[in-house]
CSV table of C-alpha atoms in Angstrom, one decimal:
chain,number,residue,atom,x,y,z
W,1,MET,CA,-0.1,-0.1,-0.1
W,2,HIS,CA,3.0,2.4,1.1
W,3,HIS,CA,5.4,1.7,-1.5
W,4,LYS,CA,6.1,4.6,-4.1
W,5,SER,CA,8.1,1.8,-6.0
W,6,ARG,CA,4.9,0.5,-7.4
W,7,LYS,CA,3.5,3.6,-8.7
W,8,MET,CA,4.7,2.8,-12.5
W,9,LEU,CA,3.3,-0.4,-12.2
W,10,LYS,CA,0.0,1.0,-11.1
W,11,ILE,CA,-0.1,3.6,-13.8
W,12,LEU,CA,0.3,1.2,-16.4
W,13,GLY,CA,-2.7,-0.9,-14.6
W,14,LEU,CA,-4.8,2.2,-14.8
W,15,LEU,CA,-3.9,3.0,-18.4
W,16,PHE,CA,-4.6,-0.6,-19.4
W,17,ALA,CA,-8.1,-0.2,-17.1
W,18,VAL,CA,-8.9,2.9,-19.4
W,19,VAL,CA,-8.3,0.8,-22.8
W,20,MET,CA,-10.4,-2.0,-21.5
W,21,ILE,CA,-13.3,0.2,-20.5
W,22,ALA,CA,-13.2,1.8,-23.7
W,23,MET,CA,-13.0,-1.1,-25.9
W,24,ILE,CA,-15.6,-3.2,-23.9
W,25,SER,CA,-17.9,-0.3,-22.6
W,26,GLY,CA,-17.6,2.0,-25.4
W,27,CYS,CA,-16.6,4.7,-23.0
W,28,SER,CA,-14.5,7.5,-24.0
W,29,ASP,CA,-12.2,9.5,-21.5
W,30,ASP,CA,-15.0,12.0,-21.2
W,31,ASP,CA,-17.4,9.1,-20.3
W,32,GLU,CA,-15.5,8.2,-16.9
W,33,SER,CA,-17.3,10.1,-14.5
W,34,SER,CA,-19.6,7.8,-12.4
W,35,THR,CA,-22.0,10.4,-11.7
W,36,GLY,CA,-24.9,9.4,-13.9
W,37,PRO,CA,-26.5,6.6,-16.1
W,38,ASP,CA,-24.9,5.5,-19.2
W,39,ASP,CA,-27.9,7.0,-21.4
W,40,ASN,CA,-30.6,5.8,-19.3
W,41,ASP,CA,-30.0,2.3,-20.9
W,42,SER,CA,-33.0,0.4,-19.6
W,43,SER,CA,-31.6,-2.9,-19.3
W,44,TYR,CA,-30.1,-1.8,-16.0
W,45,VAL,CA,-31.5,-1.4,-12.6
W,46,TYR,CA,-29.3,1.7,-11.4
W,47,ILE,CA,-28.2,2.2,-8.0
W,48,PHE,CA,-27.1,5.6,-6.8
W,49,ASP,CA,-25.8,7.2,-3.5
W,50,ASP,CA,-29.2,8.4,-2.9
W,51,THR,CA,-30.8,4.8,-3.4
W,52,ILE,CA,-30.1,4.1,0.1
W,53,GLU,CA,-30.6,6.7,2.4
W,54,PRO,CA,-30.7,6.9,6.4
W,55,GLY,CA,-33.1,4.5,7.6
W,56,ASP,CA,-33.9,3.0,4.5
W,57,SER,CA,-33.9,-0.9,3.9
W,58,VAL,CA,-32.9,-1.7,0.4
W,59,HIS,CA,-33.2,-5.5,-0.7
W,60,LEU,CA,-31.6,-6.9,-4.1
W,61,ILE,CA,-32.9,-10.0,-5.7
W,62,ALA,CA,-30.9,-12.4,-8.4
W,63,GLY,CA,-31.5,-12.2,-11.8
W,64,GLU,CA,-31.5,-8.3,-11.9
W,65,ASN,CA,-29.2,-6.5,-14.1
W,66,TYR,CA,-27.9,-4.0,-11.3
W,67,LEU,CA,-25.6,-1.3,-12.1
W,68,ALA,CA,-23.8,0.9,-9.1
W,69,SER,CA,-22.8,4.6,-10.1
W,70,GLY,CA,-20.3,6.5,-8.0
W,71,PHE,CA,-19.8,6.1,-4.2
W,72,VAL,CA,-23.2,4.2,-3.2
W,73,PHE,CA,-23.1,4.6,0.5
W,74,VAL,CA,-25.2,2.3,2.9
W,75,ASP,CA,-25.8,5.2,5.2
W,76,SER,CA,-26.4,5.3,8.9
W,77,GLY,CA,-29.0,3.4,10.2
W,78,ALA,CA,-29.6,1.7,6.6
W,79,ILE,CA,-29.8,-1.9,5.7
W,80,LEU,CA,-28.8,-3.3,2.3
W,81,SER,CA,-29.3,-7.0,1.6
W,82,MET,CA,-28.9,-9.1,-1.3
W,83,ASP,CA,-30.3,-12.6,-2.2
W,84,PRO,CA,-28.0,-15.5,-3.0
W,85,GLY,CA,-26.8,-15.4,-6.7
W,86,THR,CA,-27.1,-11.3,-6.8
W,87,VAL,CA,-24.8,-9.8,-9.3
W,88,VAL,CA,-23.9,-6.1,-8.8
W,89,LYS,CA,-21.9,-4.2,-11.7
W,90,PHE,CA,-20.3,-1.1,-11.2
W,91,ARG,CA,-19.4,1.6,-13.4
W,92,PRO,CA,-16.1,2.5,-14.6
W,93,GLY,CA,-13.8,5.4,-13.1
W,94,GLN,CA,-10.9,6.2,-10.8
W,95,GLY,CA,-10.2,8.1,-8.1
W,96,VAL,CA,-13.2,10.5,-7.1
W,97,ASN,CA,-15.0,9.0,-10.2
W,98,ALA,CA,-14.7,5.6,-9.0
W,99,SER,CA,-17.9,3.8,-8.3
W,100,ALA,CA,-17.7,1.4,-4.9
W,101,LEU,CA,-20.1,0.2,-2.4
W,102,ILE,CA,-19.5,1.8,1.3
W,103,VAL,CA,-21.2,0.7,4.4
W,104,ALA,CA,-21.0,3.7,6.6
W,105,ARG,CA,-20.8,3.5,10.1
W,106,TYR,CA,-23.8,2.3,11.8
W,107,GLY,CA,-25.5,1.0,8.6
W,108,LYS,CA,-25.5,-2.9,8.0
W,109,ILE,CA,-25.2,-5.3,4.9
W,110,TYR,CA,-26.4,-8.7,4.5
W,111,ALA,CA,-24.6,-9.9,1.4
W,112,ASN,CA,-25.5,-13.8,2.2
W,113,GLY,CA,-24.5,-15.9,-0.6
W,114,THR,CA,-24.2,-19.9,-0.8
W,115,ALA,CA,-21.5,-22.0,-2.6
W,116,ASP,CA,-23.9,-22.6,-5.0
W,117,ASN,CA,-25.0,-19.2,-5.8
W,118,PRO,CA,-22.5,-16.5,-4.6
W,119,ILE,CA,-22.8,-13.0,-4.7
W,120,ILE,CA,-20.5,-11.1,-7.3
W,121,LEU,CA,-19.4,-7.5,-7.2
W,122,THR,CA,-17.7,-6.6,-10.5
W,123,ALA,CA,-16.9,-4.3,-13.3
W,124,GLN,CA,-19.4,-3.0,-15.6
W,125,ALA,CA,-17.5,-4.5,-18.7
W,126,ASP,CA,-17.5,-8.1,-16.9
W,127,ASP,CA,-19.6,-10.4,-18.4
W,128,VAL,CA,-19.9,-13.2,-15.4
W,129,ASP,CA,-21.1,-15.9,-18.0
W,130,ASP,CA,-18.1,-15.4,-20.4
W,131,PRO,CA,-15.1,-16.9,-18.5
W,132,GLY,CA,-12.7,-15.7,-21.1
W,133,ASP,CA,-14.2,-12.0,-21.7
W,134,LEU,CA,-11.4,-10.3,-19.5
W,135,PRO,CA,-7.7,-11.1,-18.8
W,136,LEU,CA,-6.1,-10.9,-15.5
W,137,THR,CA,-4.5,-7.7,-16.0
W,138,ALA,CA,-8.0,-6.1,-16.2
W,139,LYS,CA,-7.8,-4.5,-12.8
W,140,GLY,CA,-9.0,-1.0,-11.7
W,141,LEU,CA,-12.1,-1.3,-13.6
W,142,TRP,CA,-14.1,0.0,-10.5
W,143,GLY,CA,-13.5,0.5,-6.6
W,144,GLY,CA,-14.4,-1.8,-4.3
W,145,LEU,CA,-16.5,-2.7,-1.2
W,146,ILE,CA,-15.7,-0.8,2.0
W,147,ILE,CA,-17.4,-1.8,5.7
W,148,LEU,CA,-17.0,0.9,8.3
W,149,GLY,CA,-17.7,0.1,12.1
W,150,ASP,CA,-17.4,1.6,15.4
W,151,ALA,CA,-14.8,-0.8,16.9
W,152,PRO,CA,-11.9,0.3,18.4
W,153,ASN,CA,-8.5,1.3,16.5
W,154,ASN,CA,-5.4,3.6,17.6
W,155,ASN,CA,-6.2,6.8,15.8
W,156,THR,CA,-6.0,10.0,17.6
W,157,ASP,CA,-9.4,10.2,19.6
W,158,GLY,CA,-10.2,6.8,18.1
W,159,ILE,CA,-11.3,7.7,14.6
W,160,GLY,CA,-10.0,7.4,11.5
W,161,GLN,CA,-11.0,8.3,7.9
W,162,VAL,CA,-11.1,5.7,5.5
W,163,GLU,CA,-8.6,5.9,2.4
W,164,GLY,CA,-9.8,5.7,-1.2
W,165,ILE,CA,-12.8,8.2,-0.8
W,166,PRO,CA,-12.5,12.1,-0.2
W,167,SER,CA,-11.1,13.2,3.1
W,168,ASP,CA,-14.2,15.7,3.6
W,169,GLU,CA,-16.7,13.0,3.3
W,170,GLU,CA,-18.0,12.5,6.5
W,171,ARG,CA,-19.4,9.3,6.0
W,172,GLY,CA,-16.0,8.0,5.2
W,173,ALA,CA,-15.4,8.1,9.1
W,174,PHE,CA,-14.8,4.8,11.1
W,175,GLY,CA,-14.2,4.0,14.9
W,176,GLY,CA,-15.5,3.7,18.3
W,177,ASP,CA,-15.4,1.9,21.4
W,178,ASN,CA,-17.8,-1.1,20.8
W,179,SER,CA,-15.6,-4.0,20.2
W,180,ALA,CA,-18.5,-6.6,19.4
W,181,SER,CA,-20.1,-4.0,17.1
W,182,ASN,CA,-22.1,-5.8,14.1
W,183,SER,CA,-22.0,-4.5,10.6
W,184,GLY,CA,-23.8,-7.3,9.3
W,185,VAL,CA,-23.2,-10.5,7.3
W,186,VAL,CA,-20.8,-11.0,4.0
W,187,ARG,CA,-20.4,-14.6,2.9
W,188,TYR,CA,-19.9,-16.4,-0.3
W,189,VAL,CA,-19.1,-12.9,-2.1
W,190,SER,CA,-16.6,-12.8,-5.1
W,191,ILE,CA,-15.2,-9.1,-5.6
W,192,ARG,CA,-13.7,-9.1,-9.1
W,193,HIS,CA,-11.4,-6.6,-11.0
W,194,GLY,CA,-12.0,-3.5,-8.8
W,195,GLY,CA,-9.3,-1.1,-7.2
W,196,SER,CA,-8.9,2.5,-7.4
W,197,GLU,CA,-6.5,5.1,-6.5
W,198,ILE,CA,-6.6,8.8,-5.5
W,199,GLY,CA,-3.2,9.4,-4.6
W,200,ALA,CA,0.1,7.5,-3.6
W,201,GLY,CA,-1.0,5.3,-0.4
W,202,ASN,CA,-4.7,6.3,-0.9
W,203,GLU,CA,-6.5,3.8,-2.5
W,204,ILE,CA,-9.6,1.5,-2.6
W,205,ASN,CA,-8.8,-2.0,-2.0
W,206,GLY,CA,-11.0,-5.1,-2.9
W,207,LEU,CA,-12.4,-5.3,0.7
W,208,THR,CA,-11.4,-2.6,3.1
W,209,LEU,CA,-12.8,-3.2,6.6
W,210,GLY,CA,-12.4,0.0,9.1
W,211,SER,CA,-13.0,-0.8,12.6
W,212,VAL,CA,-15.2,-3.4,11.8
W,213,GLY,CA,-16.4,-5.5,15.1
W,214,SER,CA,-16.4,-9.1,16.1
W,215,GLY,CA,-20.3,-9.2,15.6
W,216,THR,CA,-19.7,-9.1,11.9
W,217,THR,CA,-19.6,-12.2,9.8
W,218,ILE,CA,-17.0,-12.1,7.0
W,219,GLU,CA,-16.4,-15.6,5.6
W,220,TYR,CA,-15.9,-17.5,2.1
W,221,ILE,CA,-14.8,-14.2,0.5
W,222,GLU,CA,-12.8,-13.8,-2.9
W,223,VAL,CA,-10.9,-10.8,-4.1
W,224,PHE,CA,-9.8,-11.4,-7.8
W,225,SER,CA,-7.9,-9.6,-10.1
W,226,ASN,CA,-7.6,-6.0,-7.9
W,227,LEU,CA,-5.5,-3.2,-8.7
W,228,ASP,CA,-4.3,-2.5,-5.3
W,229,ASP,CA,-4.3,-4.7,-2.2
W,230,GLY,CA,-6.9,-7.6,-1.5
W,231,VAL,CA,-8.0,-7.2,2.0
W,232,GLU,CA,-7.0,-4.6,4.1
W,233,PHE,CA,-7.8,-3.8,8.0
W,234,PHE,CA,-7.8,-0.6,9.9
W,235,GLY,CA,-8.2,-1.6,13.4
W,236,GLY,CA,-11.1,-3.2,14.4
W,237,THR,CA,-11.6,-6.7,15.8
W,238,VAL,CA,-13.6,-8.6,12.9
W,239,ASN,CA,-12.8,-12.3,12.6
W,240,THR,CA,-12.7,-13.7,9.2
W,241,LYS,CA,-12.6,-17.2,7.6
W,242,HIS,CA,-12.1,-19.0,4.4
W,243,ILE,CA,-10.7,-15.8,2.6
W,244,ALA,CA,-9.1,-16.0,-0.8
W,245,VAL,CA,-7.1,-13.3,-2.6
W,246,ALA,CA,-5.9,-13.7,-6.2
W,247,PHE,CA,-3.5,-12.0,-8.7
W,248,CYS,CA,-4.0,-8.4,-6.9
W,249,GLY,CA,-1.5,-6.0,-7.9
W,250,ASP,CA,-0.1,-5.0,-4.3
W,251,ASP,CA,-0.4,-6.8,-1.2
W,252,CYS,CA,-2.8,-9.9,-0.2
W,253,TYR,CA,-3.6,-9.3,3.4
W,254,ASP,CA,-2.6,-5.7,5.0
W,255,TYR,CA,-3.4,-4.6,8.6
W,256,ASP,CA,-2.9,-1.2,10.2
W,257,GLU,CA,-4.2,0.9,13.0
W,258,GLY,CA,-4.6,-1.6,15.7
W,259,PHE,CA,-6.5,-4.3,14.0
W,260,ASN,CA,-7.0,-7.0,16.7
W,261,GLY,CA,-9.0,-9.8,14.7
W,262,LYS,CA,-8.7,-13.3,14.1
W,263,GLY,CA,-8.4,-15.2,11.0
W,264,GLN,CA,-8.5,-18.6,9.8
W,265,PHE,CA,-7.6,-20.3,6.3
W,266,TRP,CA,-6.4,-17.4,4.7
W,267,PHE,CA,-5.4,-18.0,0.9
W,268,ALA,CA,-3.2,-15.7,-1.3
W,269,ILE,CA,-1.7,-16.3,-4.7
W,270,GLN,CA,0.1,-13.8,-6.8
W,271,MET,CA,0.6,-13.1,-10.3
W,272,ALA,CA,4.3,-13.5,-11.9
W,273,THR,CA,4.5,-10.0,-13.0
W,274,ASP,CA,3.3,-8.0,-10.1
W,275,GLY,CA,2.0,-8.2,-6.4
W,276,ASN,CA,3.9,-7.1,-3.5
W,277,ARG,CA,3.7,-9.0,0.1
W,278,GLY,CA,1.7,-12.0,1.1
W,279,GLY,CA,1.4,-10.0,4.6
W,280,GLU,CA,2.1,-6.2,4.8
W,281,HIS,CA,1.7,-5.6,8.7
W,282,ASP,CA,1.5,-2.2,10.2
W,283,GLY,CA,0.9,-1.0,13.9
W,284,ALA,CA,-0.2,2.4,13.5
W,285,THR,CA,-0.3,5.3,11.0
W,286,GLY,CA,1.7,8.3,12.3
W,287,ASN,CA,2.4,7.3,15.8
W,288,GLU,CA,4.3,3.9,16.3
W,289,GLN,CA,3.5,4.0,20.1
W,290,ALA,CA,-0.3,4.2,19.7
W,291,THR,CA,-2.4,1.8,21.6
W,292,PRO,CA,-3.9,-0.7,21.2
W,293,TYR,CA,-1.0,-2.4,19.3
W,294,ALA,CA,-2.0,-4.6,16.4
W,295,ILE,CA,-2.0,-8.2,17.8
W,296,PRO,CA,-4.3,-10.3,15.5
W,297,VAL,CA,-4.5,-14.0,15.6
W,298,ILE,CA,-3.9,-15.9,12.3
W,299,SER,CA,-4.2,-19.8,11.8
W,300,ASN,CA,-4.0,-21.8,8.8
W,301,ALA,CA,-2.7,-19.3,6.2
W,302,THR,CA,-1.1,-20.2,2.6
W,303,TYR,CA,0.7,-17.3,1.0
W,304,ILE,CA,2.1,-18.2,-2.5
W,305,GLY,CA,4.0,-15.4,-4.2
W,306,SER,CA,5.0,-14.9,-7.4
W,307,GLY,CA,7.5,-17.5,-7.9
W,308,THR,CA,11.5,-17.7,-7.4
W,309,GLY,CA,12.3,-16.9,-10.6
W,310,ALA,CA,9.8,-14.2,-11.3
W,311,SER,CA,10.9,-10.9,-13.0
W,312,ASN,CA,8.5,-8.9,-10.4
W,313,ALA,CA,11.2,-7.4,-7.7
W,314,ASP,CA,8.6,-6.0,-5.7
W,315,ASN,CA,7.8,-9.4,-4.4
W,316,ASP,CA,10.4,-9.0,-1.9
W,317,TYR,CA,9.0,-11.0,1.2
W,318,ALA,CA,5.9,-12.9,2.3
W,319,ILE,CA,5.6,-10.8,5.1
W,320,ILE,CA,6.8,-7.6,6.7
W,321,MET,CA,6.1,-6.4,10.1
W,322,ARG,CA,6.6,-2.6,10.7
W,323,ASP,CA,5.5,0.5,12.3
W,324,ASN,CA,5.1,-1.3,15.9
W,325,ALA,CA,3.3,-4.2,14.6
W,326,GLY,CA,2.9,-7.3,16.3
W,327,GLY,CA,0.5,-10.1,15.3
W,328,GLN,CA,0.6,-14.1,15.5
W,329,TYR,CA,0.7,-16.6,12.9
W,330,TYR,CA,0.3,-20.5,13.2
W,331,ASN,CA,0.0,-23.4,11.3
W,332,SER,CA,0.6,-21.7,8.0
W,333,ILE,CA,2.7,-22.1,4.8
W,334,PHE,CA,4.6,-19.5,2.8
W,335,TYR,CA,5.8,-20.5,-0.4
W,336,ASP,CA,7.5,-19.1,-3.8
W,337,PHE,CA,8.1,-15.6,-3.0
W,338,VAL,CA,11.0,-13.9,-5.3
W,339,GLY,CA,12.9,-12.4,-2.0
W,340,GLY,CA,12.6,-13.9,1.4
W,341,GLY,CA,10.3,-15.0,4.0
W,342,LEU,CA,9.8,-12.6,6.8
W,343,THR,CA,11.4,-9.1,7.7
W,344,VAL,CA,10.8,-7.3,10.7
W,345,GLU,CA,11.2,-3.4,11.1
W,346,ASP,CA,14.2,-2.7,13.8
W,347,MET,CA,14.8,1.1,14.0
W,348,PRO,CA,17.1,3.1,16.2
W,349,SER,CA,15.8,2.9,19.9
W,350,SER,CA,17.0,6.5,20.3
W,351,THR,CA,14.6,8.0,17.8
W,352,HIS,CA,12.1,5.2,17.6
W,353,PRO,CA,11.6,3.8,21.0
W,354,GLU,CA,8.8,1.4,19.5
W,355,ASP,CA,9.1,-0.9,16.6
W,356,SER,CA,8.2,-4.0,15.3
W,357,ARG,CA,11.3,-5.9,17.0
W,358,GLY,CA,10.2,-4.8,20.2
W,359,ARG,CA,6.8,-6.5,19.5
W,360,LEU,CA,8.7,-9.5,18.8
W,361,GLU,CA,10.9,-9.6,22.1
W,362,ASP,CA,8.0,-8.8,24.1
W,363,GLY,CA,5.9,-11.6,22.8
W,364,ASP,CA,3.5,-9.5,20.8
W,365,MET,CA,4.7,-11.2,17.8
W,366,ILE,CA,4.5,-15.2,17.1
W,367,PHE,CA,5.4,-17.1,14.2
W,368,GLU,CA,4.9,-21.1,15.4
W,369,ASN,CA,4.3,-24.2,13.6
W,370,ASN,CA,4.8,-23.0,10.0
W,371,VAL,CA,6.2,-24.1,6.8
W,372,TRP,CA,8.5,-22.0,4.8
W,373,TYR,CA,9.9,-23.0,1.3
W,374,SER,CA,10.9,-21.7,-2.2
W,375,PHE,CA,12.5,-18.2,-2.0
W,376,GLY,CA,14.5,-16.7,-4.3
W,377,ALA,CA,17.0,-15.6,-1.7
W,378,GLY,CA,17.5,-19.0,-1.1
W,379,ASN,CA,16.0,-22.2,1.2
W,380,THR,CA,18.2,-21.8,4.1
W,381,ALA,CA,17.5,-20.0,7.5
W,382,GLU,CA,19.9,-17.0,6.2
W,383,GLY,CA,18.0,-16.9,2.9
W,384,ILE,CA,14.3,-16.8,4.4
W,385,TRP,CA,15.2,-14.6,7.4
W,386,ASP,CA,18.0,-12.4,6.7
W,387,GLN,CA,18.2,-10.5,10.1
W,388,ASP,CA,20.2,-12.2,13.2
W,389,PHE,CA,17.4,-11.6,15.5
W,390,VAL,CA,14.6,-13.0,13.4
W,391,ARG,CA,16.4,-15.8,12.5
W,392,THR,CA,17.5,-16.7,16.0
W,393,TYR,CA,13.7,-16.6,16.9
W,394,MET,CA,12.5,-18.6,14.0
W,395,THR,CA,15.2,-21.5,14.2
W,396,ASP,CA,14.3,-21.9,17.9
W,397,PRO,CA,13.2,-25.6,18.0
W,398,ASN,CA,10.6,-24.4,20.5
W,399,ASN,CA,8.8,-22.3,17.5
W,400,ASP,CA,8.7,-25.4,15.2
W,401,ASN,CA,9.4,-23.3,11.9
W,402,ASP,CA,10.2,-25.7,9.3
W,403,ILE,CA,11.9,-25.2,6.0
W,404,VAL,CA,10.6,-28.1,3.7
W,405,ASP,CA,8.5,-28.2,0.5
W,406,PRO,CA,4.9,-28.5,1.4
W,407,VAL,CA,4.5,-30.4,-2.0
W,408,PHE,CA,1.3,-28.9,-3.5
W,409,GLY,CA,-0.8,-30.3,-6.0
W,410,GLY,CA,-0.1,-28.0,-8.3
W,411,VAL,CA,0.8,-23.9,-8.7
W,412,SER,CA,-0.6,-22.2,-11.7
W,413,ARG,CA,-0.9,-18.6,-12.5
W,414,SER,CA,-2.2,-18.8,-16.0
W,415,GLY,CA,-4.8,-21.3,-16.3
W,416,GLY,CA,-5.8,-24.7,-14.7
W,417,GLY,CA,-3.7,-26.8,-12.4
W,418,LEU,CA,-3.9,-24.9,-9.2
W,419,ASP,CA,-4.0,-27.0,-6.2
W,420,PRO,CA,-2.6,-25.9,-3.1
W,421,ARG,CA,-3.5,-28.7,-1.0
W,422,PRO,CA,-0.1,-29.8,0.4
W,423,SER,CA,1.2,-33.8,1.0
W,424,ALA,CA,4.2,-33.1,2.6
W,425,ALA,CA,4.4,-34.8,6.0
W,426,GLU,CA,5.0,-31.7,8.1
W,427,ALA,CA,2.1,-29.8,6.4
W,428,THR,CA,-0.6,-32.5,6.6
W,429,SER,CA,-0.1,-33.2,10.5
W,430,GLY,CA,1.0,-31.7,13.5
W,431,ALA,CA,-1.0,-28.4,13.7
W,432,ASP,CA,-1.6,-26.7,16.9
W,433,ILE,CA,-4.6,-24.7,16.6
W,434,PRO,CA,-5.0,-21.8,19.0
W,435,GLY,CA,-7.8,-22.9,21.7
W,436,ASP,CA,-10.0,-19.4,20.8
W,437,SER,CA,-13.5,-21.3,20.2
W,438,PHE,CA,-13.3,-19.0,16.9
W,439,PHE,CA,-10.5,-21.4,15.5
W,440,ASP,CA,-11.7,-25.0,13.8
W,441,GLN,CA,-9.6,-27.5,15.4
W,442,VAL,CA,-7.8,-29.2,12.4
W,443,SER,CA,-4.8,-31.5,12.0
W,444,TYR,CA,-3.1,-30.0,8.6
W,445,LYS,CA,-1.5,-26.7,8.1
W,446,GLY,CA,-2.3,-24.1,5.6
W,447,ALA,CA,-5.7,-23.2,4.4
W,448,PHE,CA,-7.0,-26.0,2.7
W,449,ASP,CA,-7.5,-29.9,3.9
W,450,PRO,CA,-5.0,-32.1,2.1
W,451,SER,CA,-7.7,-34.7,1.8
W,452,GLY,CA,-10.6,-32.9,1.4
W,453,THR,CA,-12.6,-30.6,-1.1
W,454,LEU,CA,-11.1,-27.6,-2.2
W,455,TRP,CA,-13.4,-24.8,-0.5
W,456,LEU,CA,-12.7,-22.6,-3.4
W,457,SER,CA,-14.5,-24.7,-5.7
W,458,SER,CA,-17.7,-23.6,-7.5
W,459,TRP,CA,-18.3,-20.2,-6.1
W,460,THR,CA,-15.1,-18.1,-7.0
W,461,ALA,CA,-13.7,-16.7,-10.1
W,462,LEU,CA,-10.5,-19.0,-9.5
W,463,SER,CA,-13.4,-21.8,-10.1
W,464,GLU,CA,-15.1,-20.1,-12.6
W,465,TYR,CA,-12.3,-19.5,-14.8
W,466,GLY,CA,-10.6,-22.8,-14.9
W,467,PHE,CA,-7.7,-22.3,-12.3
W,468,VAL,CA,-9.2,-24.6,-9.7
W,469,GLN,CA,-11.5,-27.8,-10.1
């Protein structure tokens, strides 16, 4: 999210998006504003910002041809619900002209799809019945889904302003003191071909969660071919399960501002040509000593990078911990990154009394019972963990981090043959799942049961487009 080194790649992505929009949607440069309908095309049921006003209850049904235009807010006190199988398309545009769905604080969304009838949020140019109509590089064709709640974060006064929308938009505020707040249900939802950028470090991600509380249900979510991050958490306590991020242009999972939720069964795969970290984890924005510290608990992640020999130099680490971030990863697999496995920010104590090394040494950062393999820097402790203090921690036998090939069924970034189920003994058994009742007590490491059916099948773009069976 924060790296200027990716600016040129994003600019190229935006240029490609404009070309795709012009070719497929018939829009010129002057047509990109998302403020009104496309010549009142009667084939669409339009959704505008005033469609869902404070106190409204709006219900979307499967089979309608919905087209959202501009920033569509589910205002405070409003409820938006969607039937299984609902498809909502979004008009093209970037920056302030992007289209996005934003659930404001005290609003609610009930997007409750099923494995057989997922809910799809995608670009206007996307024919969801034609798997070959858009290439993987078709990113940034709209904005994304943003959910804002009133759970805690570590911003000043506990209130933040979500990135990706203008800073003077009051409905973009998030934060409060209700850890258990409920913003609704988002289940079996595929978010495709989105991502928008207002400026450097100010983007709409595929799914943005700002201070969303633990009363919210978020599970079985896919972010596919997004311009920026896949999923980003700004504070909050929301718990998520069965999340897939595929072929996004920046980081797969990003957290910041004191995020303290739980996650299980997180999957990520990156393209050979772009994509930064599997996890980019920050503690605070502008004040490293701000509390609460970010110490989420994550189990059974599988992060697959761009490939050890890929030309994507941005794919430098599977995980970076910085800005006083902590966090806990258990029973996970990190595989196939151009660079190394884990780097932890280590700043001079005279100028930065709090940093992520401090979180590691204080026990607020834990990496235990994980598998690491296939790194461009080498499959040795020195190649995977290039800092002495990190290497000492990671090679401690008590932490049980194995350098061993998980032996996936197949890794493919260009078509069929993706099967991220491991078969190595070190990955198929021996998991030590956190005792919290949120976590499923499974025996394997990584996001997928080695002997079970892939939970990606049937409802995801990865399945529809033939990457997985």
